[in-house]
PDB file of C-alpha atoms in Angstrom:
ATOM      1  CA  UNK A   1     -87.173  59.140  32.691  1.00 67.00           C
ATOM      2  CA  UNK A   2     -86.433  57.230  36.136  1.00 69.00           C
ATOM      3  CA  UNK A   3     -85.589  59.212  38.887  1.00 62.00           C
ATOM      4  CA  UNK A   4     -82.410  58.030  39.193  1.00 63.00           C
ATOM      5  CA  UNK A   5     -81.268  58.749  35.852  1.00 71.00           C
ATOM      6  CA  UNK A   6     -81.602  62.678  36.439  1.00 76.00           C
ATOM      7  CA  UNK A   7     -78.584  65.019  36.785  1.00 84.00           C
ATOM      8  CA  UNK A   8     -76.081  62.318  34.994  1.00 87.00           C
ATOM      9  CA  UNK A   9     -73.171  61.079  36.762  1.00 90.00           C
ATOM     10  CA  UNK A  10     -74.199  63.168  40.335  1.00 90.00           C
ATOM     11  CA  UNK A  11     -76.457  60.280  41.989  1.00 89.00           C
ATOM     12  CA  UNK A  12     -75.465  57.094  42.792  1.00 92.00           C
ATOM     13  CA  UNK A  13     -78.332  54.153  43.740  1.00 90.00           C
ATOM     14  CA  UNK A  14     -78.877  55.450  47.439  1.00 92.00           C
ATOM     15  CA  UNK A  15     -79.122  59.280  46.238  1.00 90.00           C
ATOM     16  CA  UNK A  16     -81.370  57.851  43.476  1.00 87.00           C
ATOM     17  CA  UNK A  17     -83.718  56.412  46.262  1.00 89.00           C
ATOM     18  CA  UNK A  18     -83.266  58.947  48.440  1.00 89.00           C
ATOM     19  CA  UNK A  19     -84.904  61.306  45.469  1.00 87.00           C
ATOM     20  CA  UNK A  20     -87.625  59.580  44.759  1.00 85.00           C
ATOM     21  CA  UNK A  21     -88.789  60.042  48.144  1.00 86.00           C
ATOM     22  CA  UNK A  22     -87.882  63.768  47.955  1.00 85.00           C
ATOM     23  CA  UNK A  23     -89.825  64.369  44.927  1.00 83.00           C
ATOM     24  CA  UNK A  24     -92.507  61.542  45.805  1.00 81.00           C
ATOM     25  CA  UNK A  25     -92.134  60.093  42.467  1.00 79.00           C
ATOM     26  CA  UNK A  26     -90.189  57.532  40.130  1.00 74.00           C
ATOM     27  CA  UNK A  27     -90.168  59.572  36.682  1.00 74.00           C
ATOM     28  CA  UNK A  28     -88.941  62.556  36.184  1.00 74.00           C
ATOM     29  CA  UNK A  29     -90.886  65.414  34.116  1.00 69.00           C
ATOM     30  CA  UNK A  30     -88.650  65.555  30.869  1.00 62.00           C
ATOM     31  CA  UNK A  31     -86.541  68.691  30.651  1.00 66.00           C
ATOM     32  CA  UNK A  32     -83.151  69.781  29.847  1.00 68.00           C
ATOM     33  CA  UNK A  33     -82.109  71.322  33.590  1.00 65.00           C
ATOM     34  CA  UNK A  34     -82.222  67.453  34.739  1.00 66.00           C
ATOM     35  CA  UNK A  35     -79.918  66.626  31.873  1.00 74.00           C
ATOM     36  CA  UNK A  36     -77.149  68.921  33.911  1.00 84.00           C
ATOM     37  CA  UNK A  37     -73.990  66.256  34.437  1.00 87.00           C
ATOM     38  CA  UNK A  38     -71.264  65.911  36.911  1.00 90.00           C
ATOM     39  CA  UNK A  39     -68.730  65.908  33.645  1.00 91.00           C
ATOM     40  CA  UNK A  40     -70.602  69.343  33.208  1.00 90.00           C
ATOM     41  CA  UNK A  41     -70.756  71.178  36.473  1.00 89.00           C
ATOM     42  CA  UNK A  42     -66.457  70.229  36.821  1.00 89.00           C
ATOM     43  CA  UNK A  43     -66.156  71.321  33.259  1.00 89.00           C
ATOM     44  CA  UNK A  44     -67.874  74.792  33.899  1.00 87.00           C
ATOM     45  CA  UNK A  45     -65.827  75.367  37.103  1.00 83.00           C
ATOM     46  CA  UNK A  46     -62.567  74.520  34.976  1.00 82.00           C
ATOM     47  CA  UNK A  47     -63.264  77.110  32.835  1.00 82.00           C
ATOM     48  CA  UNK A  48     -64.415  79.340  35.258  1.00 79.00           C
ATOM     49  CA  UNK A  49     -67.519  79.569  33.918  1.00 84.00           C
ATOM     50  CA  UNK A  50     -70.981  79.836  35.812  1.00 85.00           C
ATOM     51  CA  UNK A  51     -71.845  76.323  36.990  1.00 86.00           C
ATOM     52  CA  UNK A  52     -74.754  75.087  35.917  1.00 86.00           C
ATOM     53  CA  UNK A  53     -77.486  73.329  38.103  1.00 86.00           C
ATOM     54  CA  UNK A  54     -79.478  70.125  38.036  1.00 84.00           C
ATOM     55  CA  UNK A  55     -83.094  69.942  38.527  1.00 81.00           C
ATOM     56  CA  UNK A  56     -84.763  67.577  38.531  1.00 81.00           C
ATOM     57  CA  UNK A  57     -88.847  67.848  38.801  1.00 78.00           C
ATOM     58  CA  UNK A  58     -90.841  64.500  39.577  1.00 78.00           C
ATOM     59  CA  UNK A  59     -94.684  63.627  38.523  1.00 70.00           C
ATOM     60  CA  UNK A  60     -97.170  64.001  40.919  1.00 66.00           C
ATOM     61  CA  UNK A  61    -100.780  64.136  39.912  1.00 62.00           C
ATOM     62  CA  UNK A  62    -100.940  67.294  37.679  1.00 56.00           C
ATOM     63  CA  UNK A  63     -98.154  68.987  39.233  1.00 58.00           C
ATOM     64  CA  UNK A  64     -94.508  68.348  40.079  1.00 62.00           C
ATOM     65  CA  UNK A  65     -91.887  68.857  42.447  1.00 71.00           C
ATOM     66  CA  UNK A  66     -88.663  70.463  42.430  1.00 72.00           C
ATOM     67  CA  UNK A  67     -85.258  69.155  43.681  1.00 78.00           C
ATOM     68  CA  UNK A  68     -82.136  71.236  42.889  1.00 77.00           C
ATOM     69  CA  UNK A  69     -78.051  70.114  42.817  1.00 80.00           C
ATOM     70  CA  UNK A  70     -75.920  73.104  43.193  1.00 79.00           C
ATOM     71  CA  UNK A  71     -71.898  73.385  43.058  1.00 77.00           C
ATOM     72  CA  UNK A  72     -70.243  76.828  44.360  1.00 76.00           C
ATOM     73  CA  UNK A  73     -66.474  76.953  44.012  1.00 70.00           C
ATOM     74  CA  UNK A  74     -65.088  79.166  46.662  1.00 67.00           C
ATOM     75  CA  UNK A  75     -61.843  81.699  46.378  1.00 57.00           C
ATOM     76  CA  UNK A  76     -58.980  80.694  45.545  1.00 53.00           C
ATOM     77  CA  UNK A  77     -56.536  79.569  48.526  1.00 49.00           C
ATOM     78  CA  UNK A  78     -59.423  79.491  50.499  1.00 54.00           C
ATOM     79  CA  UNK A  79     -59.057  76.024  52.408  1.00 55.00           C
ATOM     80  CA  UNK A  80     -57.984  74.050  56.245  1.00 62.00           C
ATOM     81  CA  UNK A  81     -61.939  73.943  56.885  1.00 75.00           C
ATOM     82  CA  UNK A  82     -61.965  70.155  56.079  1.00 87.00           C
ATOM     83  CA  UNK A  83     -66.066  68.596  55.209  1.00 93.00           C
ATOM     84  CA  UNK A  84     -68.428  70.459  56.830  1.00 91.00           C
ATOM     85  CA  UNK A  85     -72.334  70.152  56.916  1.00 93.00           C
ATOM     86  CA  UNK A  86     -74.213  72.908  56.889  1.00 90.00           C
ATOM     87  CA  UNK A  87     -78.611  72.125  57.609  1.00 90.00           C
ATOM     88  CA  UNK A  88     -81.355  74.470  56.486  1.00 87.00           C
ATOM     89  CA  UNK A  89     -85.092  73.166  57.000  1.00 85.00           C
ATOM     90  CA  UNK A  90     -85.306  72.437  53.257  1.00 86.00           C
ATOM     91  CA  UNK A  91     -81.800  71.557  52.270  1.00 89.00           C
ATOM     92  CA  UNK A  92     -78.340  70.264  53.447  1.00 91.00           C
ATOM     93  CA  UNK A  93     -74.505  71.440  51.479  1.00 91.00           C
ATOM     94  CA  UNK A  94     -71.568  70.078  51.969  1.00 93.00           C
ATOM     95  CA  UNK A  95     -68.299  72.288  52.075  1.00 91.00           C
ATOM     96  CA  UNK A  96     -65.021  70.321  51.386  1.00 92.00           C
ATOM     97  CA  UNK A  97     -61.644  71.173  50.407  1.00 88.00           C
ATOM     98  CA  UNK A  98     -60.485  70.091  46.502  1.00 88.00           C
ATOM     99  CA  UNK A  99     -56.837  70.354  45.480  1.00 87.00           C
ATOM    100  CA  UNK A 100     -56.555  69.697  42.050  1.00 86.00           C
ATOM    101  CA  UNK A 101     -53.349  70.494  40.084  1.00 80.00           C
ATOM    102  CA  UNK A 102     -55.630  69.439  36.964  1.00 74.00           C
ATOM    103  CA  UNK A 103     -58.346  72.027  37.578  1.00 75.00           C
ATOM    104  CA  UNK A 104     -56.567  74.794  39.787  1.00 72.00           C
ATOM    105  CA  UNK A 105     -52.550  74.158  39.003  1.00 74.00           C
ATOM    106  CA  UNK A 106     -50.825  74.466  42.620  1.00 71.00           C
ATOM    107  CA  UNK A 107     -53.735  75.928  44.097  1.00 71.00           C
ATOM    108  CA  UNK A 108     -56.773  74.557  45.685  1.00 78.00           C
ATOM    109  CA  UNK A 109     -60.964  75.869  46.393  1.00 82.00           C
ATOM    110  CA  UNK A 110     -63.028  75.131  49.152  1.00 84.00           C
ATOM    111  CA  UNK A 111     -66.010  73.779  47.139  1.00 87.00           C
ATOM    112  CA  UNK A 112     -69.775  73.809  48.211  1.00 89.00           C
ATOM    113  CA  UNK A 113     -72.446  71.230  47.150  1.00 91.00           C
ATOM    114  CA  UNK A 114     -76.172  71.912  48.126  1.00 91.00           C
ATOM    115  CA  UNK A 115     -79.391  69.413  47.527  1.00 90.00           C
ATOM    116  CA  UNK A 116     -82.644  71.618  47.843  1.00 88.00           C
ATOM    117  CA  UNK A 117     -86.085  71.042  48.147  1.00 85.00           C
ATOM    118  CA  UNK A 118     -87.648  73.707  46.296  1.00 80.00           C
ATOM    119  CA  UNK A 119     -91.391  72.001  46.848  1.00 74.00           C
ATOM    120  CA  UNK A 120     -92.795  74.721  49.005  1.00 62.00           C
ATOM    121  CA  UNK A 121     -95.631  72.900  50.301  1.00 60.00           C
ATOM    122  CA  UNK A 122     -93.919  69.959  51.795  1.00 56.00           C
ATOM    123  CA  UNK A 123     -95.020  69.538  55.327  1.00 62.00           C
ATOM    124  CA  UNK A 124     -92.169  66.343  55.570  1.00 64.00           C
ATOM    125  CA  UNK A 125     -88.937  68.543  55.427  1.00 62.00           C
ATOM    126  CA  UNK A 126     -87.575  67.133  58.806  1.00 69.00           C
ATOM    127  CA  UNK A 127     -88.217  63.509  58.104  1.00 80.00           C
ATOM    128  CA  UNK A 128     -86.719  64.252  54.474  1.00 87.00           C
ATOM    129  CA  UNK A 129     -83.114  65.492  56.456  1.00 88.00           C
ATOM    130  CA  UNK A 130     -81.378  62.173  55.658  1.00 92.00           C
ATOM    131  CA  UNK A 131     -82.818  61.754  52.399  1.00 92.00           C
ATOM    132  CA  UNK A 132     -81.077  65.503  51.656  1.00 92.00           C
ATOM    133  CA  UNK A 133     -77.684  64.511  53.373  1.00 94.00           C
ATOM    134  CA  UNK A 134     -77.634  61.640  50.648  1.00 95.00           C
ATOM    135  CA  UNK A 135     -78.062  63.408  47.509  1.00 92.00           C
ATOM    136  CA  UNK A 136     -75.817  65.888  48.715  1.00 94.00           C
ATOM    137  CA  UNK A 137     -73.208  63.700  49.808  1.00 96.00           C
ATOM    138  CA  UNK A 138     -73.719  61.641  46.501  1.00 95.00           C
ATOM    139  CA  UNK A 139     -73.315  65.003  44.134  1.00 93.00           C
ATOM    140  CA  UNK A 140     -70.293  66.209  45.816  1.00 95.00           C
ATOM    141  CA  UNK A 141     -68.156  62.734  45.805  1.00 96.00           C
ATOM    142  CA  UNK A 142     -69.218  62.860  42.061  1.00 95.00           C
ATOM    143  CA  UNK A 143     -67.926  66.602  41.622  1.00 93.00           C
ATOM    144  CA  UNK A 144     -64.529  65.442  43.951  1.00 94.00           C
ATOM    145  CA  UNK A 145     -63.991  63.008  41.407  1.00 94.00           C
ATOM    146  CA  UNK A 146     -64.797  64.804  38.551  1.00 93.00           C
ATOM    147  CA  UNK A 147     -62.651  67.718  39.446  1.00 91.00           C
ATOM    148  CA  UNK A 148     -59.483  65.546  40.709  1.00 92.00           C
ATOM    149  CA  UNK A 149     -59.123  66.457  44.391  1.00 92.00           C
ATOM    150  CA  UNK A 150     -56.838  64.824  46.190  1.00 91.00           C
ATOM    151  CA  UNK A 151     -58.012  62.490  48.577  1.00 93.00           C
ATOM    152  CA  UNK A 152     -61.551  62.817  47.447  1.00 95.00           C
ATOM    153  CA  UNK A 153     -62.001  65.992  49.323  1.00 93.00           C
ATOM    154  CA  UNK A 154     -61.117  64.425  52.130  1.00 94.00           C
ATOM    155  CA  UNK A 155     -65.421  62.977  51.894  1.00 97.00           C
ATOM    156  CA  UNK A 156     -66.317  59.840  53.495  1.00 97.00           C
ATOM    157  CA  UNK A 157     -67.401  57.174  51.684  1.00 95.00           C
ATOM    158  CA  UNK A 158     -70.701  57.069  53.330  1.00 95.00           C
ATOM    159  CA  UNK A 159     -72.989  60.059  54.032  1.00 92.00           C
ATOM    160  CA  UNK A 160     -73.515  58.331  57.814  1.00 92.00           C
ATOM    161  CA  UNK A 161     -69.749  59.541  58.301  1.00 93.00           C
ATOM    162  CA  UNK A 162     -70.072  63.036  57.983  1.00 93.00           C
ATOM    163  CA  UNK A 163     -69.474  65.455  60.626  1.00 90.00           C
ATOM    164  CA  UNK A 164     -72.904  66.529  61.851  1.00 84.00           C
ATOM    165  CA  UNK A 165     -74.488  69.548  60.858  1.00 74.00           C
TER     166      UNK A 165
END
């Protein structure tokens, strides 16, 4: 399976790239925590159910490498934060307000998306930041739309925009 084509729905072509470099490799090793949608994650969080994640482990040589797209919905009410960017060494989430009379009726979450580089060995994790920021950004503008927020979560349409970190 191409890189791109892991966790359905959650990358779009620049988040697809951006994993490939992540993970160091085009194909993906074939397994059903990679199969873990955007339709999937919103549908688990409607029914407040635990939200499964996406992983998604690339080919190298006779090993592989681990990338992981979380979703954490927040408390309820809990909200007036606006996007915010939050940067470990390994990872990056992005925190962002959803309203969604479809998933929540007239109240609203503050919901969290996280990429992270579970490859311990990785000696690249700083020049990987951007690549991170990407996939992140890319799962949670899938999950915004997914779960109906108003205004998109009030996310920018390009990862560039976001406040820094």
């Amino acid at each position: 399976m191409a890189t791109g084509d892991g966790c359905p729905g959650l990358l779009d072509a620049a988040a697809g790239e951006a994993m490939e470099r992540v993970l160091q490799s085009s194909y993906l090793i074939p397994d059903d925590d990679q199969a873990v949608s955007a339709a999937a994650m919103a549908q688990a969080v409607e029914d407040l159910a635990p939200v499964p994640v996406c992983l998604a482990t690339g080919q190298v040589g006779a090993g592989g490498r681990v990338g992981e797209i979380r979703l954490r919905p927040g408390p309820d009410g809990e909200l007036g934060k606006g996007v915010r960017v939050t940067n470990r060494e390994n990872a990056r989430a992005i925190a962002f307000d959803c309203e969604s009379p479809r998933v929540w009726g007239d109240g609203s979450r503050r919901v969290t998306t996280t990429f992270e580089d579970q490859w311990e060995r990785v000696s690249r994790k700083a020049e990987l930041g951007n690549d991170y920021l990407l996939i992140a950004h890319s799962a949670a503008r899938a999950l915004a739309r997914e779960l109906g927020c108003r205004d998109g979560g009030g996310l920018p349409e390009q990862a560039a925009a976001l406040p820094a970190g």
